[in-house]
Amino acid sequence: MENRLLGCIVGGAIGDALGYEVEFWLQKEIEEQYGILDRYILHEGKALISDDTQMTLFTMEGLIQEGEDILDSIYNAYLDWLKTQQYKTIQKGRSSLLEFQELYSQRAPGYTCLSVLEANERGSIYRPINHSKGCGGIMRVAPIAFLKKDILFKDQLAAQVSALTHGHPLGYIPSAYHVHILSRLLEGYTLVDAIKDANRVIPSIFEGSEKLIRLIEDAITLSKNTLSDVKNISLLGQGWVAEETLAIALYCCLRYEKDFNKAIVASVNHDGDSDSTGLVTGNISGLLTGYDKIEKQWKDSLECMDIICMECKKFIEKLK
């Protein structure tokens, strides 16, 4: 379990850090500058993580601090994350993550997450707070897959966690789909079979998943052709909205199912939200690969690596 959890969360952080530097770049600009971006851009020796990894850690913290209402615990953890975006010095709160100065950094946090949390409001699937389907919901839910709960409970929880801030069905259904796939992979499913199962189950739980399923079917088809990754990904979108983020990630993981490096590199070299597509790809590919088999080059320069590993180990203890 520890190897796969670390693979999933660290793998996500690797994709996030690789893509963060070019998040708002056109693919043409990436190509002109780097040819293909296949190594970190370092700042004082570190590859910087974005708000995507930060919020993933605070999701995990909410699960660790779980009280009577698991959703309340996660929401309260997000309010603590908000403090790291509002202040430069260490603040008090429920979360032990607030003790780490490294997390007090604004790394292009999503407007939807910020605005909802700043207003101290919260949405739900049944009472949506807005009509956003941005990828700020899906990029933070991976830890939910590791709960020792029924898979339908985890699917629903992932959607509810995303609906706290993202009210459009396609703002929270892809989160359920992502957690469903990760959960099935943990059970020993192949990626193809996990996708088939999600395509069967998710529409039976949530209304409004048709566009997502069509886009994922496109990703499956494109992963088998001989066109370039840049061309194929452009046909799926740019990843700013959650259904495109997931489709791009699944394309990369299917195309390079046994090659973490190639999957991650493909996931960030495109127009659009490279850190989020990199993170979701890294979640899936990292779980499949396992932490031990992720190359050392990706781990050594990763910002907050010690914090990420510490939080994962605390979560593992909670799961026992």
CSV table of C-alpha atoms in Angstrom, one decimal:
chain,number,residue,atom,x,y,z
A,1,MET,CA,0.0,0.0,0.0
A,2,GLU,CA,2.7,2.5,0.9
A,3,ASN,CA,4.6,2.0,-2.4
A,4,ARG,CA,1.4,2.6,-4.4
A,5,LEU,CA,0.2,5.6,-2.3
A,6,LEU,CA,3.6,7.3,-2.5
A,7,GLY,CA,3.7,6.4,-6.3
A,8,CYS,CA,0.3,8.0,-6.8
A,9,ILE,CA,0.8,11.2,-4.7
A,10,VAL,CA,4.5,11.8,-5.5
A,11,GLY,CA,3.8,10.8,-9.2
A,12,GLY,CA,1.1,13.5,-9.2
A,13,ALA,CA,3.5,16.1,-7.7
A,14,ILE,CA,6.1,15.2,-10.3
A,15,GLY,CA,3.7,15.8,-13.2
A,16,ASP,CA,2.5,19.0,-11.5
A,17,ALA,CA,6.0,20.4,-11.0
A,18,LEU,CA,7.0,19.5,-14.6
A,19,GLY,CA,3.9,21.2,-16.0
A,20,TYR,CA,3.7,24.1,-13.7
A,21,GLU,CA,6.4,26.1,-15.4
A,22,VAL,CA,4.5,26.0,-18.7
A,23,GLU,CA,0.9,26.0,-17.5
A,24,PHE,CA,-0.1,29.1,-19.5
A,25,TRP,CA,2.2,28.4,-22.5
A,26,LEU,CA,1.1,27.4,-26.0
A,27,GLN,CA,2.6,24.2,-27.2
A,28,LYS,CA,4.4,26.1,-29.9
A,29,GLU,CA,6.1,28.3,-27.3
A,30,ILE,CA,7.2,25.2,-25.3
A,31,GLU,CA,8.6,23.7,-28.5
A,32,GLU,CA,10.5,26.9,-29.4
A,33,GLN,CA,12.0,27.1,-25.9
A,34,TYR,CA,12.7,23.5,-25.1
A,35,GLY,CA,12.0,21.3,-28.1
A,36,ILE,CA,10.1,19.0,-25.7
A,37,LEU,CA,10.0,19.7,-22.0
A,38,ASP,CA,11.3,16.4,-20.5
A,39,ARG,CA,13.1,17.7,-17.4
A,40,TYR,CA,12.4,20.0,-14.6
A,41,ILE,CA,12.9,23.7,-14.7
A,42,LEU,CA,14.7,24.3,-11.4
A,43,HIS,CA,14.6,27.3,-9.0
A,44,GLU,CA,17.4,27.3,-6.6
A,45,GLY,CA,17.7,23.6,-7.2
A,46,LYS,CA,14.0,22.8,-6.8
A,47,ALA,CA,11.1,21.9,-9.1
A,48,LEU,CA,8.2,23.9,-7.8
A,49,ILE,CA,4.8,22.3,-7.1
A,50,SER,CA,1.6,24.2,-7.7
A,51,ASP,CA,-1.7,24.7,-5.9
A,52,ASP,CA,-2.7,21.3,-7.3
A,53,THR,CA,-0.2,19.4,-5.1
A,54,GLN,CA,-0.8,21.7,-2.2
A,55,MET,CA,-4.6,21.0,-2.2
A,56,THR,CA,-4.0,17.3,-2.7
A,57,LEU,CA,-2.0,17.4,0.6
A,58,PHE,CA,-4.8,19.3,2.3
A,59,THR,CA,-7.3,16.7,1.1
A,60,MET,CA,-5.1,14.1,2.7
A,61,GLU,CA,-4.9,16.2,5.9
A,62,GLY,CA,-8.7,16.4,6.0
A,63,LEU,CA,-8.9,12.6,5.8
A,64,ILE,CA,-6.3,12.2,8.5
A,65,GLN,CA,-8.1,14.7,10.8
A,66,GLU,CA,-11.5,13.1,10.0
A,67,GLY,CA,-14.2,13.9,12.5
A,68,GLU,CA,-17.8,13.0,12.7
A,69,ASP,CA,-18.4,14.4,9.2
A,70,ILE,CA,-15.6,13.5,6.7
A,71,LEU,CA,-16.8,16.2,4.3
A,72,ASP,CA,-16.6,18.9,7.0
A,73,SER,CA,-13.0,17.7,7.8
A,74,ILE,CA,-11.9,18.1,4.2
A,75,TYR,CA,-13.6,21.5,3.9
A,76,ASN,CA,-11.9,22.7,7.1
A,77,ALA,CA,-8.6,21.5,5.7
A,78,TYR,CA,-9.2,23.6,2.6
A,79,LEU,CA,-9.9,26.6,4.8
A,80,ASP,CA,-6.5,26.0,6.3
A,81,TRP,CA,-5.0,25.8,2.8
A,82,LEU,CA,-6.5,29.2,2.1
A,83,LYS,CA,-4.5,30.7,4.9
A,84,THR,CA,-1.3,29.6,3.1
A,85,GLN,CA,-2.5,31.7,0.1
A,86,GLN,CA,-3.4,34.7,2.2
A,87,TYR,CA,-0.5,35.0,4.5
A,88,LYS,CA,3.3,34.8,4.3
A,89,THR,CA,4.0,33.7,7.9
A,90,ILE,CA,2.9,30.6,9.7
A,91,GLN,CA,-0.7,30.6,10.9
A,92,LYS,CA,-2.6,28.5,13.4
A,93,GLY,CA,-5.3,26.1,12.4
A,94,ARG,CA,-6.5,22.5,12.5
A,95,SER,CA,-4.0,21.2,10.0
A,96,SER,CA,-0.4,20.3,10.9
A,97,LEU,CA,0.5,21.3,7.4
A,98,LEU,CA,0.3,24.9,8.5
A,99,GLU,CA,3.5,24.4,10.3
A,100,PHE,CA,5.5,24.3,7.1
A,101,GLN,CA,6.7,27.6,5.7
A,102,GLU,CA,7.3,26.0,2.3
A,103,LEU,CA,3.5,25.7,1.7
A,104,TYR,CA,2.9,29.4,2.1
A,105,SER,CA,3.4,30.1,-1.6
A,106,GLN,CA,0.9,31.2,-4.2
A,107,ARG,CA,1.3,29.0,-7.3
A,108,ALA,CA,-1.4,30.2,-9.6
A,109,PRO,CA,-4.3,29.1,-7.3
A,110,GLY,CA,-7.6,28.6,-9.1
A,111,TYR,CA,-10.0,31.6,-8.9
A,112,THR,CA,-13.0,29.3,-8.2
A,113,CYS,CA,-11.4,27.6,-5.2
A,114,LEU,CA,-10.1,30.9,-3.8
A,115,SER,CA,-13.4,32.8,-4.3
A,116,VAL,CA,-15.6,30.1,-2.7
A,117,LEU,CA,-13.3,29.5,0.2
A,118,GLU,CA,-12.7,33.2,0.8
A,119,ALA,CA,-16.5,33.7,1.0
A,120,ASN,CA,-16.6,30.8,3.5
A,121,GLU,CA,-19.3,29.2,1.4
A,122,ARG,CA,-19.6,25.6,0.3
A,123,GLY,CA,-21.6,23.9,-2.4
A,124,SER,CA,-23.0,20.4,-2.8
A,125,ILE,CA,-24.1,18.2,-5.6
A,126,TYR,CA,-27.7,19.0,-4.7
A,127,ARG,CA,-27.2,22.7,-4.1
A,128,PRO,CA,-24.4,23.8,-6.5
A,129,ILE,CA,-22.6,26.9,-5.5
A,130,ASN,CA,-21.8,27.9,-9.1
A,131,HIS,CA,-21.6,26.5,-12.6
A,132,SER,CA,-17.9,25.9,-12.8
A,133,LYS,CA,-16.5,22.8,-14.3
A,134,GLY,CA,-12.8,23.8,-14.0
A,135,CYS,CA,-10.2,21.2,-13.1
A,136,GLY,CA,-9.8,22.6,-9.6
A,137,GLY,CA,-12.0,19.8,-8.3
A,138,ILE,CA,-10.4,16.8,-9.9
A,139,MET,CA,-6.8,17.7,-9.2
A,140,ARG,CA,-7.1,17.3,-5.4
A,141,VAL,CA,-9.1,14.1,-4.9
A,142,ALA,CA,-6.7,11.2,-5.4
A,143,PRO,CA,-6.1,10.4,-1.7
A,144,ILE,CA,-9.8,9.4,-1.4
A,145,ALA,CA,-9.1,6.3,-3.5
A,146,PHE,CA,-7.0,4.8,-0.7
A,147,LEU,CA,-9.8,4.9,2.0
A,148,LYS,CA,-10.9,1.4,3.1
A,149,LYS,CA,-14.4,2.1,2.1
A,150,ASP,CA,-16.9,0.7,-0.5
A,151,ILE,CA,-16.0,2.0,-3.9
A,152,LEU,CA,-19.4,3.7,-4.4
A,153,PHE,CA,-18.8,5.6,-1.1
A,154,LYS,CA,-15.5,6.8,-2.5
A,155,ASP,CA,-17.0,7.8,-5.8
A,156,GLN,CA,-19.7,9.8,-4.1
A,157,LEU,CA,-17.2,11.4,-1.7
A,158,ALA,CA,-14.9,12.5,-4.5
A,159,ALA,CA,-17.8,14.1,-6.2
A,160,GLN,CA,-19.0,15.8,-3.0
A,161,VAL,CA,-15.5,17.1,-2.2
A,162,SER,CA,-15.2,18.7,-5.7
A,163,ALA,CA,-18.8,20.0,-5.5
A,164,LEU,CA,-17.7,22.0,-2.4
A,165,THR,CA,-16.3,24.5,-4.9
A,166,HIS,CA,-17.3,23.4,-8.4
A,167,GLY,CA,-21.0,23.2,-9.1
A,168,HIS,CA,-21.3,22.0,-12.7
A,169,PRO,CA,-21.8,18.2,-13.0
A,170,LEU,CA,-18.7,18.0,-15.2
A,171,GLY,CA,-16.9,19.8,-12.4
A,172,TYR,CA,-17.4,16.9,-10.0
A,173,ILE,CA,-18.3,13.8,-12.0
A,174,PRO,CA,-14.7,13.5,-13.4
A,175,SER,CA,-13.4,13.4,-9.8
A,176,ALA,CA,-15.6,10.4,-9.1
A,177,TYR,CA,-14.4,8.8,-12.3
A,178,HIS,CA,-10.7,9.5,-11.4
A,179,VAL,CA,-11.1,8.0,-7.9
A,180,HIS,CA,-13.0,5.0,-9.3
A,181,ILE,CA,-10.1,4.2,-11.6
A,182,LEU,CA,-7.5,4.6,-8.9
A,183,SER,CA,-9.6,2.4,-6.6
A,184,ARG,CA,-9.9,-0.4,-9.2
A,185,LEU,CA,-6.2,-0.2,-10.0
A,186,LEU,CA,-5.5,-0.8,-6.3
A,187,GLU,CA,-7.8,-3.9,-6.4
A,188,GLY,CA,-5.6,-5.3,-9.3
A,189,TYR,CA,-7.7,-4.2,-12.3
A,190,THR,CA,-5.8,-3.4,-15.5
A,191,LEU,CA,-6.1,0.2,-16.6
A,192,VAL,CA,-8.3,-0.8,-19.5
A,193,ASP,CA,-10.6,-2.8,-17.3
A,194,ALA,CA,-10.7,0.0,-14.7
A,195,ILE,CA,-11.9,2.4,-17.4
A,196,LYS,CA,-14.5,-0.1,-18.7
A,197,ASP,CA,-15.8,-0.5,-15.1
A,198,ALA,CA,-15.9,3.3,-14.6
A,199,ASN,CA,-17.8,3.7,-17.9
A,200,ARG,CA,-20.4,1.3,-16.6
A,201,VAL,CA,-20.7,2.5,-13.0
A,202,ILE,CA,-20.3,6.3,-13.1
A,203,PRO,CA,-23.3,7.0,-15.4
A,204,SER,CA,-25.5,4.9,-13.2
A,205,ILE,CA,-24.6,7.1,-10.2
A,206,PHE,CA,-24.6,10.6,-11.7
A,207,GLU,CA,-26.7,12.3,-14.3
A,208,GLY,CA,-24.8,14.4,-16.9
A,209,SER,CA,-21.9,12.2,-17.5
A,210,GLU,CA,-22.5,11.6,-21.3
A,211,LYS,CA,-20.0,14.1,-22.5
A,212,LEU,CA,-17.3,12.8,-20.2
A,213,ILE,CA,-17.8,9.2,-21.4
A,214,ARG,CA,-17.7,10.3,-25.0
A,215,LEU,CA,-14.4,12.2,-24.5
A,216,ILE,CA,-12.9,9.2,-22.7
A,217,GLU,CA,-13.9,6.9,-25.5
A,218,ASP,CA,-12.1,9.4,-27.8
A,219,ALA,CA,-9.0,9.2,-25.6
A,220,ILE,CA,-9.0,5.4,-25.8
A,221,THR,CA,-9.3,5.5,-29.6
A,222,LEU,CA,-6.6,8.1,-30.0
A,223,SER,CA,-4.2,6.3,-27.7
A,224,LYS,CA,-4.1,3.5,-30.4
A,225,ASN,CA,-3.2,5.6,-33.4
A,226,THR,CA,0.1,6.7,-34.9
A,227,LEU,CA,-0.4,10.4,-34.7
A,228,SER,CA,1.8,12.5,-32.5
A,229,ASP,CA,0.9,13.1,-28.8
A,230,VAL,CA,0.6,16.8,-29.5
A,231,LYS,CA,-2.0,16.2,-32.2
A,232,ASN,CA,-3.9,13.7,-30.3
A,233,ILE,CA,-4.1,15.8,-27.1
A,234,SER,CA,-5.2,18.8,-29.1
A,235,LEU,CA,-8.2,16.8,-30.2
A,236,LEU,CA,-9.2,16.2,-26.6
A,237,GLY,CA,-8.8,19.8,-25.4
A,238,GLN,CA,-6.5,21.8,-23.2
A,239,GLY,CA,-7.3,20.5,-19.8
A,240,TRP,CA,-8.8,23.7,-18.3
A,241,VAL,CA,-12.0,21.9,-17.6
A,242,ALA,CA,-12.2,18.7,-15.6
A,243,GLU,CA,-13.5,16.3,-18.3
A,244,GLU,CA,-10.6,17.4,-20.6
A,245,THR,CA,-8.0,17.0,-17.8
A,246,LEU,CA,-9.1,13.4,-17.2
A,247,ALA,CA,-9.4,12.5,-20.8
A,248,ILE,CA,-5.8,13.8,-21.5
A,249,ALA,CA,-4.5,12.0,-18.5
A,250,LEU,CA,-6.1,8.7,-19.5
A,251,TYR,CA,-4.8,9.1,-23.1
A,252,CYS,CA,-1.3,9.5,-21.8
A,253,CYS,CA,-1.5,6.6,-19.4
A,254,LEU,CA,-3.0,4.3,-22.0
A,255,ARG,CA,-0.5,5.3,-24.6
A,256,TYR,CA,2.4,4.8,-22.2
A,257,GLU,CA,1.0,2.4,-19.7
A,258,LYS,CA,4.4,0.9,-18.7
A,259,ASP,CA,6.5,4.1,-19.1
A,260,PHE,CA,6.0,6.7,-16.4
A,261,ASN,CA,8.5,9.1,-17.9
A,262,LYS,CA,6.9,9.1,-21.4
A,263,ALA,CA,3.4,9.4,-19.9
A,264,ILE,CA,4.4,12.4,-17.8
A,265,VAL,CA,6.2,14.2,-20.6
A,266,ALA,CA,3.3,13.7,-23.0
A,267,SER,CA,0.9,15.1,-20.4
A,268,VAL,CA,2.5,18.5,-20.1
A,269,ASN,CA,3.6,19.3,-23.7
A,270,HIS,CA,0.5,20.8,-25.0
A,271,ASP,CA,-1.6,24.0,-25.1
A,272,GLY,CA,-3.3,24.5,-21.8
A,273,ASP,CA,-3.3,23.5,-18.1
A,274,SER,CA,-0.1,21.5,-18.1
A,275,ASP,CA,0.3,21.2,-14.3
A,276,SER,CA,-3.2,19.7,-13.8
A,277,THR,CA,-3.0,17.2,-16.7
A,278,GLY,CA,0.5,16.3,-15.4
A,279,LEU,CA,-0.8,15.8,-11.9
A,280,VAL,CA,-3.7,13.5,-12.8
A,281,THR,CA,-1.5,11.6,-15.2
A,282,GLY,CA,1.1,11.2,-12.5
A,283,ASN,CA,-1.6,10.0,-10.0
A,284,ILE,CA,-2.6,7.2,-12.3
A,285,SER,CA,0.8,6.3,-13.8
A,286,GLY,CA,2.5,6.7,-10.5
A,287,LEU,CA,0.2,4.2,-8.8
A,288,LEU,CA,0.7,1.8,-11.7
A,289,THR,CA,4.5,2.2,-11.6
A,290,GLY,CA,4.9,2.3,-7.8
A,291,TYR,CA,7.1,4.8,-5.9
A,292,ASP,CA,10.2,2.5,-5.9
A,293,LYS,CA,10.3,2.3,-9.7
A,294,ILE,CA,9.9,6.1,-10.3
A,295,GLU,CA,13.3,7.3,-11.4
A,296,LYS,CA,15.4,9.1,-8.8
A,297,GLN,CA,15.9,12.1,-11.0
A,298,TRP,CA,12.3,13.1,-10.5
A,299,LYS,CA,12.3,12.7,-6.7
A,300,ASP,CA,15.6,14.4,-5.8
A,301,SER,CA,14.7,18.0,-6.9
A,302,LEU,CA,11.0,17.9,-6.1
A,303,GLU,CA,9.9,20.8,-3.8
A,304,CYS,CA,8.3,19.7,-0.5
A,305,MET,CA,9.3,16.0,-1.1
A,306,ASP,CA,9.9,15.5,2.6
A,307,ILE,CA,6.5,17.0,3.4
A,308,ILE,CA,4.7,14.9,0.8
A,309,CYS,CA,6.3,11.7,2.1
A,310,MET,CA,5.6,12.6,5.7
A,311,GLU,CA,1.9,13.3,5.0
A,312,CYS,CA,1.6,10.0,3.0
A,313,LYS,CA,3.1,8.1,6.0
A,314,LYS,CA,0.7,9.8,8.4
A,315,PHE,CA,-2.2,8.8,6.1
A,316,ILE,CA,-1.0,5.2,5.9
A,317,GLU,CA,-1.0,5.1,9.7
A,318,LYS,CA,-4.6,6.5,9.7
A,319,LEU,CA,-5.7,3.7,7.3
A,320,LYS,CA,-4.4,0.9,9.5
